[in-house]
Amino acid sequence: MTFLKHMAALAAGLSMIALAGAASAEEFKLSPEIAQHAKDGKKLVFAISYHDPSVAFAGPIRDGVAKAAADLGVEASFVGPVGGGAEKQIAELETIIEKGVDGLAISSASTDALAPLINKTLAKGIPVIAFNTDNPKSDRLTFIGQDLVLSGKTVGEQLVKYMGEKGKIVITSLDTAAQWSLDREKGARETLAKYPGIEIVNVVNTGTESQQIYGAIENTFAANPDLTGMISLECCSFPQIGLYLKRNPRSGEFAAVGFDLLPQTLQLIKEGHLDSTISQNPYAQGYKSVEVLTDIVKNGKMPPKMIDTGAEIVDKTNVDQYIGK
């Protein structure tokens, strides 16, 4: 079994121990039109909307969506606002809904902005689930992804493991105002609050373009030459931190921890420039999103409140298992 298939199978198993379904899921009723589609055996049409499909992290999600669509005999388009933006995401989703769709999976660019659209869509009898980035302010039928606050706590623990209980650190994020970023930051701060010797000097919003991110990292080091650690809250500022450290070796010890399994991140861990990363299984997030929507529409099977895709730690001791997968 390939690694990606193994991860998809793991996520499927995790659903068996997930939390019980929410009341809103139990009360949800399919629209007569969608119910008729399922009864007639028509090919179901789903849209999987990611908050920024242009980032590298979106690739494995897209692959999972495509594989599930092929396996289940449905149509599932991977969409979203290139470069991010709640207004663009809402406009695109409104167009998709108007054209006709049998179900939506949404990773919200903004919890506050997307929640009304999600609730309005559910009221029409169109199933809506959240993935990757939750929208707890909405009545979404389930969330497929990582417990973001818990993963933030874990990344904080990883920092302490490699840096120790004293030091000055910076937290980086592609979008510090996004709910997923706020949740992970909250978890990291909860862990680090236990260590009065650790000072969070700044939280840096890096932007999304590679050169922009690297420039933000470079400026951060220039402004804070006494830093002893960094936490990245996502996929794409993390390898840029490693790249900077590779080009500019520190004279003393420095800890760098973050998220996701981008090939560059894994290689930089292997080379010793980054310490550890936390996987959230994006492939399974994509696969399960299509699978759950299919179950709702075809089988009337309501999902649990959350399907946790895990938080596996990858460091120098096990990174070779993931490189090239």
mmCIF file of C-alpha atoms in Angstrom:
data_model
loop_
_atom_site.group_PDB
_atom_site.id
_atom_site.type_symbol
_atom_site.label_atom_id
_atom_site.label_comp_id
_atom_site.label_asym_id
_atom_site.label_seq_id
_atom_site.Cartn_x
_atom_site.Cartn_y
_atom_site.Cartn_z
ATOM 1 C CA MET A 1 0.000 0.000 0.000
ATOM 2 C CA THR A 2 1.373 3.418 -0.902
ATOM 3 C CA PHE A 3 1.866 6.019 1.832
ATOM 4 C CA LEU A 4 -0.967 8.215 0.526
ATOM 5 C CA LYS A 5 -3.374 5.274 0.401
ATOM 6 C CA HIS A 6 -2.287 4.296 3.897
ATOM 7 C CA MET A 7 -3.020 7.801 5.152
ATOM 8 C CA ALA A 8 -6.440 7.782 3.513
ATOM 9 C CA ALA A 9 -7.188 4.452 5.161
ATOM 10 C CA LEU A 10 -5.992 5.807 8.498
ATOM 11 C CA ALA A 11 -8.327 8.773 8.231
ATOM 12 C CA ALA A 12 -11.197 6.436 7.423
ATOM 13 C CA GLY A 13 -10.412 4.490 10.581
ATOM 14 C CA LEU A 14 -10.226 7.651 12.636
ATOM 15 C CA SER A 15 -13.787 8.483 11.659
ATOM 16 C CA MET A 16 -14.942 5.457 13.660
ATOM 17 C CA ILE A 17 -13.710 7.039 16.900
ATOM 18 C CA ALA A 18 -14.745 10.591 16.118
ATOM 19 C CA LEU A 19 -17.175 12.603 18.195
ATOM 20 C CA ALA A 20 -20.904 12.000 17.983
ATOM 21 C CA GLY A 21 -22.875 13.906 15.355
ATOM 22 C CA ALA A 22 -24.153 17.389 16.074
ATOM 23 C CA ALA A 23 -27.853 18.197 16.332
ATOM 24 C CA SER A 24 -27.716 20.252 13.158
ATOM 25 C CA ALA A 25 -26.473 17.203 11.241
ATOM 26 C CA GLU A 26 -29.284 15.063 12.638
ATOM 27 C CA GLU A 27 -31.901 17.635 11.621
ATOM 28 C CA PHE A 28 -30.529 18.291 8.132
ATOM 29 C CA LYS A 29 -32.744 17.265 5.206
ATOM 30 C CA LEU A 30 -31.613 16.993 1.596
ATOM 31 C CA SER A 31 -33.423 19.127 -0.934
ATOM 32 C CA PRO A 32 -35.954 17.118 -3.001
ATOM 33 C CA GLU A 33 -33.894 17.804 -6.134
ATOM 34 C CA ILE A 34 -30.667 16.391 -4.685
ATOM 35 C CA ALA A 35 -32.520 13.434 -3.161
ATOM 36 C CA GLN A 36 -33.965 12.693 -6.603
ATOM 37 C CA HIS A 37 -30.481 12.849 -8.163
ATOM 38 C CA ALA A 38 -29.346 10.142 -5.752
ATOM 39 C CA LYS A 39 -32.479 8.037 -6.280
ATOM 40 C CA ASP A 40 -32.124 8.201 -10.069
ATOM 41 C CA GLY A 41 -28.450 7.235 -9.906
ATOM 42 C CA LYS A 42 -27.278 10.455 -11.521
ATOM 43 C CA LYS A 43 -23.609 11.342 -11.225
ATOM 44 C CA LEU A 44 -23.343 13.564 -8.169
ATOM 45 C CA VAL A 45 -21.585 16.908 -8.455
ATOM 46 C CA PHE A 46 -19.584 18.320 -5.536
ATOM 47 C CA ALA A 47 -17.354 21.357 -5.109
ATOM 48 C CA ILE A 48 -14.415 21.320 -2.714
ATOM 49 C CA SER A 49 -13.520 24.939 -1.944
ATOM 50 C CA TYR A 50 -10.078 25.563 -0.431
ATOM 51 C CA HIS A 51 -9.252 28.999 0.952
ATOM 52 C CA ASP A 52 -6.186 29.392 -1.319
ATOM 53 C CA PRO A 53 -5.518 26.661 -3.923
ATOM 54 C CA SER A 54 -2.353 28.427 -5.110
ATOM 55 C CA VAL A 55 -0.278 27.420 -2.059
ATOM 56 C CA ALA A 56 1.850 24.274 -2.208
ATOM 57 C CA PHE A 57 -0.101 22.640 0.619
ATOM 58 C CA ALA A 58 -3.176 22.479 -1.622
ATOM 59 C CA GLY A 59 -1.565 19.872 -3.901
ATOM 60 C CA PRO A 60 -2.120 16.784 -1.717
ATOM 61 C CA ILE A 61 -5.680 17.902 -0.940
ATOM 62 C CA ARG A 62 -6.381 18.196 -4.666
ATOM 63 C CA ASP A 63 -4.914 14.710 -5.210
ATOM 64 C CA GLY A 64 -7.136 13.253 -2.491
ATOM 65 C CA VAL A 65 -10.215 14.885 -3.997
ATOM 66 C CA ALA A 66 -9.408 13.526 -7.463
ATOM 67 C CA LYS A 67 -8.775 9.995 -6.178
ATOM 68 C CA ALA A 68 -11.991 9.901 -4.165
ATOM 69 C CA ALA A 69 -14.019 11.186 -7.116
ATOM 70 C CA ALA A 70 -12.575 8.434 -9.318
ATOM 71 C CA ASP A 71 -13.124 5.747 -6.674
ATOM 72 C CA LEU A 72 -16.700 6.784 -5.900
ATOM 73 C CA GLY A 73 -17.893 7.694 -9.391
ATOM 74 C CA VAL A 74 -18.756 11.307 -8.613
ATOM 75 C CA GLU A 75 -17.667 14.663 -9.996
ATOM 76 C CA ALA A 76 -15.677 16.761 -7.525
ATOM 77 C CA SER A 77 -14.103 20.046 -8.572
ATOM 78 C CA PHE A 78 -11.319 21.562 -6.477
ATOM 79 C CA VAL A 79 -11.914 25.307 -6.388
ATOM 80 C CA GLY A 80 -11.115 28.400 -4.342
ATOM 81 C CA PRO A 81 -9.842 31.977 -4.488
ATOM 82 C CA VAL A 82 -6.280 32.120 -5.823
ATOM 83 C CA GLY A 83 -4.304 34.202 -3.346
ATOM 84 C CA GLY A 84 -7.057 33.851 -0.748
ATOM 85 C CA GLY A 85 -9.790 36.269 0.231
ATOM 86 C CA ALA A 86 -13.210 35.693 1.775
ATOM 87 C CA GLU A 87 -15.078 37.933 -0.673
ATOM 88 C CA LYS A 88 -13.666 36.057 -3.664
ATOM 89 C CA GLN A 89 -14.446 32.705 -2.070
ATOM 90 C CA ILE A 90 -18.035 33.719 -1.329
ATOM 91 C CA ALA A 91 -18.574 35.048 -4.863
ATOM 92 C CA GLU A 92 -17.254 31.829 -6.396
ATOM 93 C CA LEU A 93 -19.382 29.656 -4.128
ATOM 94 C CA GLU A 94 -22.519 31.673 -4.867
ATOM 95 C CA THR A 95 -21.950 31.085 -8.579
ATOM 96 C CA ILE A 96 -21.451 27.347 -8.009
ATOM 97 C CA ILE A 97 -24.623 27.117 -5.914
ATOM 98 C CA GLU A 98 -26.635 29.009 -8.517
ATOM 99 C CA LYS A 99 -25.477 26.626 -11.264
ATOM 100 C CA GLY A 100 -26.413 23.627 -9.151
ATOM 101 C CA VAL A 101 -24.364 21.396 -6.868
ATOM 102 C CA ASP A 102 -25.120 18.324 -4.760
ATOM 103 C CA GLY A 103 -22.794 19.193 -1.892
ATOM 104 C CA LEU A 104 -19.996 21.486 -0.742
ATOM 105 C CA ALA A 105 -16.857 21.069 1.331
ATOM 106 C CA ILE A 106 -15.417 24.414 2.438
ATOM 107 C CA SER A 107 -12.137 25.491 3.995
ATOM 108 C CA SER A 108 -13.114 29.000 5.038
ATOM 109 C CA ALA A 109 -10.931 31.995 4.266
ATOM 110 C CA SER A 110 -12.808 33.728 7.103
ATOM 111 C CA THR A 111 -15.013 32.075 9.713
ATOM 112 C CA ASP A 112 -17.174 35.158 10.224
ATOM 113 C CA ALA A 113 -17.619 35.878 6.514
ATOM 114 C CA LEU A 114 -18.379 32.321 5.362
ATOM 115 C CA ALA A 115 -20.684 31.212 8.200
ATOM 116 C CA PRO A 116 -23.816 32.993 6.862
ATOM 117 C CA LEU A 117 -23.301 31.505 3.395
ATOM 118 C CA ILE A 118 -22.864 28.024 4.852
ATOM 119 C CA ASN A 119 -26.050 28.309 6.917
ATOM 120 C CA LYS A 120 -28.034 29.724 3.999
ATOM 121 C CA THR A 121 -26.850 26.857 1.784
ATOM 122 C CA LEU A 122 -27.780 24.231 4.370
ATOM 123 C CA ALA A 123 -31.237 25.788 4.651
ATOM 124 C CA LYS A 124 -31.676 25.069 0.929
ATOM 125 C CA GLY A 125 -31.035 21.381 1.563
ATOM 126 C CA ILE A 126 -27.506 21.369 0.135
ATOM 127 C CA PRO A 127 -25.065 19.521 2.426
ATOM 128 C CA VAL A 128 -22.062 21.564 3.535
ATOM 129 C CA ILE A 129 -19.079 20.255 5.465
ATOM 130 C CA ALA A 130 -15.905 21.982 6.621
ATOM 131 C CA PHE A 131 -12.407 20.652 5.998
ATOM 132 C CA ASN A 132 -8.848 21.745 6.800
ATOM 133 C CA THR A 133 -10.077 24.993 8.388
ATOM 134 C CA ASP A 134 -13.136 24.620 10.580
ATOM 135 C CA ASN A 135 -16.089 27.004 10.712
ATOM 136 C CA PRO A 136 -17.562 26.366 14.169
ATOM 137 C CA LYS A 137 -19.703 29.512 13.961
ATOM 138 C CA SER A 138 -21.701 27.834 11.192
ATOM 139 C CA ASP A 139 -23.983 24.785 11.242
ATOM 140 C CA ARG A 140 -21.620 22.791 8.977
ATOM 141 C CA LEU A 141 -22.406 19.087 9.187
ATOM 142 C CA THR A 142 -18.886 18.037 10.168
ATOM 143 C CA PHE A 143 -15.267 19.155 10.240
ATOM 144 C CA ILE A 144 -12.586 17.024 8.586
ATOM 145 C CA GLY A 145 -9.088 17.980 9.655
ATOM 146 C CA GLN A 146 -6.745 18.564 12.528
ATOM 147 C CA ASP A 147 -7.627 19.825 15.996
ATOM 148 C CA LEU A 148 -5.877 23.134 15.399
ATOM 149 C CA VAL A 149 -5.600 24.329 18.999
ATOM 150 C CA LEU A 150 -4.228 20.956 20.069
ATOM 151 C CA SER A 151 -1.736 20.970 17.194
ATOM 152 C CA GLY A 152 -0.639 24.439 18.322
ATOM 153 C CA LYS A 153 0.001 23.068 21.790
ATOM 154 C CA THR A 154 2.018 20.254 20.244
ATOM 155 C CA VAL A 155 4.193 22.585 18.169
ATOM 156 C CA GLY A 156 4.859 24.586 21.334
ATOM 157 C CA GLU A 157 5.994 21.408 23.069
ATOM 158 C CA GLN A 158 8.268 20.635 20.140
ATOM 159 C CA LEU A 159 9.876 24.061 20.417
ATOM 160 C CA VAL A 160 10.602 23.530 24.112
ATOM 161 C CA LYS A 161 12.019 20.089 23.331
ATOM 162 C CA TYR A 162 14.616 21.545 20.968
ATOM 163 C CA MET A 163 15.211 25.000 22.463
ATOM 164 C CA GLY A 164 14.760 24.421 26.157
ATOM 165 C CA GLU A 165 12.754 26.458 28.658
ATOM 166 C CA LYS A 166 14.387 29.837 27.998
ATOM 167 C CA GLY A 167 14.783 31.975 24.904
ATOM 168 C CA LYS A 168 13.355 34.572 22.566
ATOM 169 C CA ILE A 169 11.143 33.389 19.740
ATOM 170 C CA VAL A 170 9.045 34.612 16.828
ATOM 171 C CA ILE A 171 5.893 32.989 15.467
ATOM 172 C CA THR A 172 5.300 33.187 11.701
ATOM 173 C CA SER A 173 2.151 32.705 9.636
ATOM 174 C CA LEU A 174 1.005 33.258 6.064
ATOM 175 C CA ASP A 175 -2.112 34.932 7.434
ATOM 176 C CA THR A 176 -2.095 35.856 11.119
ATOM 177 C CA ALA A 177 -5.766 36.901 11.026
ATOM 178 C CA ALA A 178 -7.073 33.605 9.610
ATOM 179 C CA GLN A 179 -8.984 31.391 12.027
ATOM 180 C CA TRP A 180 -6.684 28.397 11.509
ATOM 181 C CA SER A 181 -3.700 30.607 12.358
ATOM 182 C CA LEU A 182 -5.389 32.095 15.423
ATOM 183 C CA ASP A 183 -6.298 28.613 16.680
ATOM 184 C CA ARG A 184 -2.774 27.260 16.324
ATOM 185 C CA GLU A 185 -1.299 30.409 17.839
ATOM 186 C CA LYS A 186 -3.678 30.056 20.784
ATOM 187 C CA GLY A 187 -2.511 26.495 21.381
ATOM 188 C CA ALA A 188 1.169 27.427 21.090
ATOM 189 C CA ARG A 189 0.741 30.306 23.529
ATOM 190 C CA GLU A 190 -1.032 28.043 26.018
ATOM 191 C CA THR A 191 1.957 25.702 26.006
ATOM 192 C CA LEU A 192 4.603 28.430 26.110
ATOM 193 C CA ALA A 193 2.817 30.248 28.956
ATOM 194 C CA LYS A 194 4.020 27.419 31.197
ATOM 195 C CA TYR A 195 7.607 28.586 30.625
ATOM 196 C CA PRO A 196 8.206 32.138 31.933
ATOM 197 C CA GLY A 197 11.715 32.058 30.502
ATOM 198 C CA ILE A 198 10.376 32.014 26.932
ATOM 199 C CA GLU A 199 9.515 35.381 25.379
ATOM 200 C CA ILE A 200 7.400 35.670 22.231
ATOM 201 C CA VAL A 201 8.983 38.726 20.622
ATOM 202 C CA ASN A 202 6.592 39.023 17.687
ATOM 203 C CA VAL A 203 4.045 37.293 15.471
ATOM 204 C CA VAL A 204 5.018 37.920 11.848
ATOM 205 C CA ASN A 205 2.553 37.931 8.960
ATOM 206 C CA THR A 206 4.707 36.745 6.058
ATOM 207 C CA GLY A 207 2.265 36.867 3.125
ATOM 208 C CA THR A 208 1.950 33.997 0.667
ATOM 209 C CA GLU A 209 4.542 34.478 -2.091
ATOM 210 C CA SER A 210 7.874 32.665 -1.617
ATOM 211 C CA GLN A 211 10.069 35.739 -2.103
ATOM 212 C CA GLN A 212 7.786 37.794 0.119
ATOM 213 C CA ILE A 213 7.948 35.139 2.834
ATOM 214 C CA TYR A 214 11.726 34.859 2.654
ATOM 215 C CA GLY A 215 12.047 38.647 2.855
ATOM 216 C CA ALA A 216 9.856 38.713 5.958
ATOM 217 C CA ILE A 217 11.991 35.990 7.563
ATOM 218 C CA GLU A 218 15.194 37.811 6.643
ATOM 219 C CA ASN A 219 13.896 41.081 8.089
ATOM 220 C CA THR A 220 12.806 39.314 11.266
ATOM 221 C CA PHE A 221 16.280 37.924 11.883
ATOM 222 C CA ALA A 222 17.856 41.295 11.117
ATOM 223 C CA ALA A 223 15.580 43.037 13.616
ATOM 224 C CA ASN A 224 16.037 40.342 16.272
ATOM 225 C CA PRO A 225 19.615 39.016 16.159
ATOM 226 C CA ASP A 226 19.245 37.355 19.572
ATOM 227 C CA LEU A 227 16.412 35.016 18.585
ATOM 228 C CA THR A 228 16.772 31.425 19.758
ATOM 229 C CA GLY A 229 13.730 29.874 18.102
ATOM 230 C CA MET A 230 10.891 30.131 15.600
ATOM 231 C CA ILE A 231 7.492 28.530 15.250
ATOM 232 C CA SER A 232 5.823 28.447 11.843
ATOM 233 C CA LEU A 233 2.077 27.895 11.983
ATOM 234 C CA GLU A 234 1.694 26.508 8.454
ATOM 235 C CA CYS A 235 3.226 24.867 5.422
ATOM 236 C CA CYS A 236 4.978 27.577 3.589
ATOM 237 C CA SER A 237 6.834 29.969 5.865
ATOM 238 C CA PHE A 238 8.476 26.964 7.515
ATOM 239 C CA PRO A 239 10.764 25.895 4.632
ATOM 240 C CA GLN A 240 11.714 29.540 4.100
ATOM 241 C CA ILE A 241 12.927 29.640 7.708
ATOM 242 C CA GLY A 242 15.007 26.538 7.015
ATOM 243 C CA LEU A 243 16.354 28.017 3.804
ATOM 244 C CA TYR A 244 17.436 31.174 5.634
ATOM 245 C CA LEU A 245 19.160 29.122 8.341
ATOM 246 C CA LYS A 246 20.910 27.027 5.700
ATOM 247 C CA ARG A 247 22.268 30.154 4.030
ATOM 248 C CA ASN A 248 23.000 31.937 7.304
ATOM 249 C CA PRO A 249 24.173 29.405 9.910
ATOM 250 C CA ARG A 250 23.671 30.549 13.521
ATOM 251 C CA SER A 251 26.638 30.731 15.846
ATOM 252 C CA GLY A 252 24.581 29.251 18.686
ATOM 253 C CA GLU A 253 21.758 26.771 19.062
ATOM 254 C CA PHE A 254 18.507 27.620 17.279
ATOM 255 C CA ALA A 255 15.204 25.721 17.261
ATOM 256 C CA ALA A 256 12.795 25.794 14.320
ATOM 257 C CA VAL A 257 9.530 23.840 14.335
ATOM 258 C CA GLY A 258 6.424 23.987 12.178
ATOM 259 C CA PHE A 259 3.846 22.180 10.089
ATOM 260 C CA ASP A 260 3.261 19.999 7.049
ATOM 261 C CA LEU A 261 5.268 17.713 4.799
ATOM 262 C CA LEU A 262 6.370 19.805 1.849
ATOM 263 C CA PRO A 263 9.354 18.126 0.142
ATOM 264 C CA GLN A 264 11.604 21.118 0.869
ATOM 265 C CA THR A 265 10.654 20.998 4.552
ATOM 266 C CA LEU A 266 11.492 17.301 4.780
ATOM 267 C CA GLN A 267 14.854 17.800 3.075
ATOM 268 C CA LEU A 268 15.738 20.686 5.402
ATOM 269 C CA ILE A 269 14.891 18.504 8.402
ATOM 270 C CA LYS A 270 17.112 15.748 7.026
ATOM 271 C CA GLU A 271 19.945 18.262 6.589
ATOM 272 C CA GLY A 272 19.494 19.531 10.147
ATOM 273 C CA HIS A 273 18.333 23.075 9.388
ATOM 274 C CA LEU A 274 14.819 22.472 10.749
ATOM 275 C CA ASP A 275 13.980 20.361 13.795
ATOM 276 C CA SER A 276 10.491 18.905 13.443
ATOM 277 C CA THR A 277 7.222 19.274 11.576
ATOM 278 C CA ILE A 278 3.651 18.167 12.221
ATOM 279 C CA SER A 279 1.600 16.500 9.505
ATOM 280 C CA GLN A 280 -2.168 17.007 9.240
ATOM 281 C CA ASN A 281 -2.679 14.540 6.368
ATOM 282 C CA PRO A 282 -3.988 16.857 3.628
ATOM 283 C CA TYR A 283 -4.505 13.971 1.193
ATOM 284 C CA ALA A 284 -6.955 12.347 3.598
ATOM 285 C CA GLN A 285 -8.700 15.685 4.155
ATOM 286 C CA GLY A 286 -9.426 15.873 0.439
ATOM 287 C CA TYR A 287 -10.388 12.217 0.098
ATOM 288 C CA LYS A 288 -12.646 12.138 3.143
ATOM 289 C CA SER A 289 -14.424 15.346 2.096
ATOM 290 C CA VAL A 290 -15.665 13.696 -1.087
ATOM 291 C CA GLU A 291 -16.379 10.422 0.681
ATOM 292 C CA VAL A 292 -18.469 12.061 3.414
ATOM 293 C CA LEU A 293 -20.502 14.136 0.947
ATOM 294 C CA THR A 294 -21.179 10.991 -1.076
ATOM 295 C CA ASP A 295 -22.323 9.145 2.052
ATOM 296 C CA ILE A 296 -24.678 11.969 3.007
ATOM 297 C CA VAL A 297 -26.333 12.193 -0.404
ATOM 298 C CA LYS A 298 -26.310 8.553 -1.549
ATOM 299 C CA ASN A 299 -26.719 6.722 1.736
ATOM 300 C CA GLY A 300 -28.314 9.261 4.073
ATOM 301 C CA LYS A 301 -25.407 8.687 6.451
ATOM 302 C CA MET A 302 -24.771 11.680 8.693
ATOM 303 C CA PRO A 303 -21.133 12.218 9.708
ATOM 304 C CA PRO A 304 -19.775 12.625 13.230
ATOM 305 C CA LYS A 305 -19.154 16.139 14.515
ATOM 306 C CA MET A 306 -15.446 15.889 13.695
ATOM 307 C CA ILE A 307 -13.178 13.565 11.741
ATOM 308 C CA ASP A 308 -9.664 14.098 13.073
ATOM 309 C CA THR A 309 -6.917 13.481 10.502
ATOM 310 C CA GLY A 310 -4.203 13.525 13.148
ATOM 311 C CA ALA A 311 -0.998 15.334 14.068
ATOM 312 C CA GLU A 312 1.975 13.098 13.347
ATOM 313 C CA ILE A 313 5.402 14.458 14.314
ATOM 314 C CA VAL A 314 8.216 14.097 11.785
ATOM 315 C CA ASP A 315 11.820 14.795 12.762
ATOM 316 C CA LYS A 316 15.313 13.640 11.839
ATOM 317 C CA THR A 317 14.673 10.187 13.323
ATOM 318 C CA ASN A 318 11.839 9.310 10.931
ATOM 319 C CA VAL A 319 12.017 11.834 8.082
ATOM 320 C CA ASP A 320 13.418 9.276 5.621
ATOM 321 C CA GLN A 321 10.072 7.430 5.776
ATOM 322 C CA TYR A 322 8.344 10.462 4.252
ATOM 323 C CA ILE A 323 10.829 11.775 1.711
ATOM 324 C CA GLY A 324 9.688 10.913 -1.799
ATOM 325 C CA LYS A 325 6.280 9.614 -0.683
#
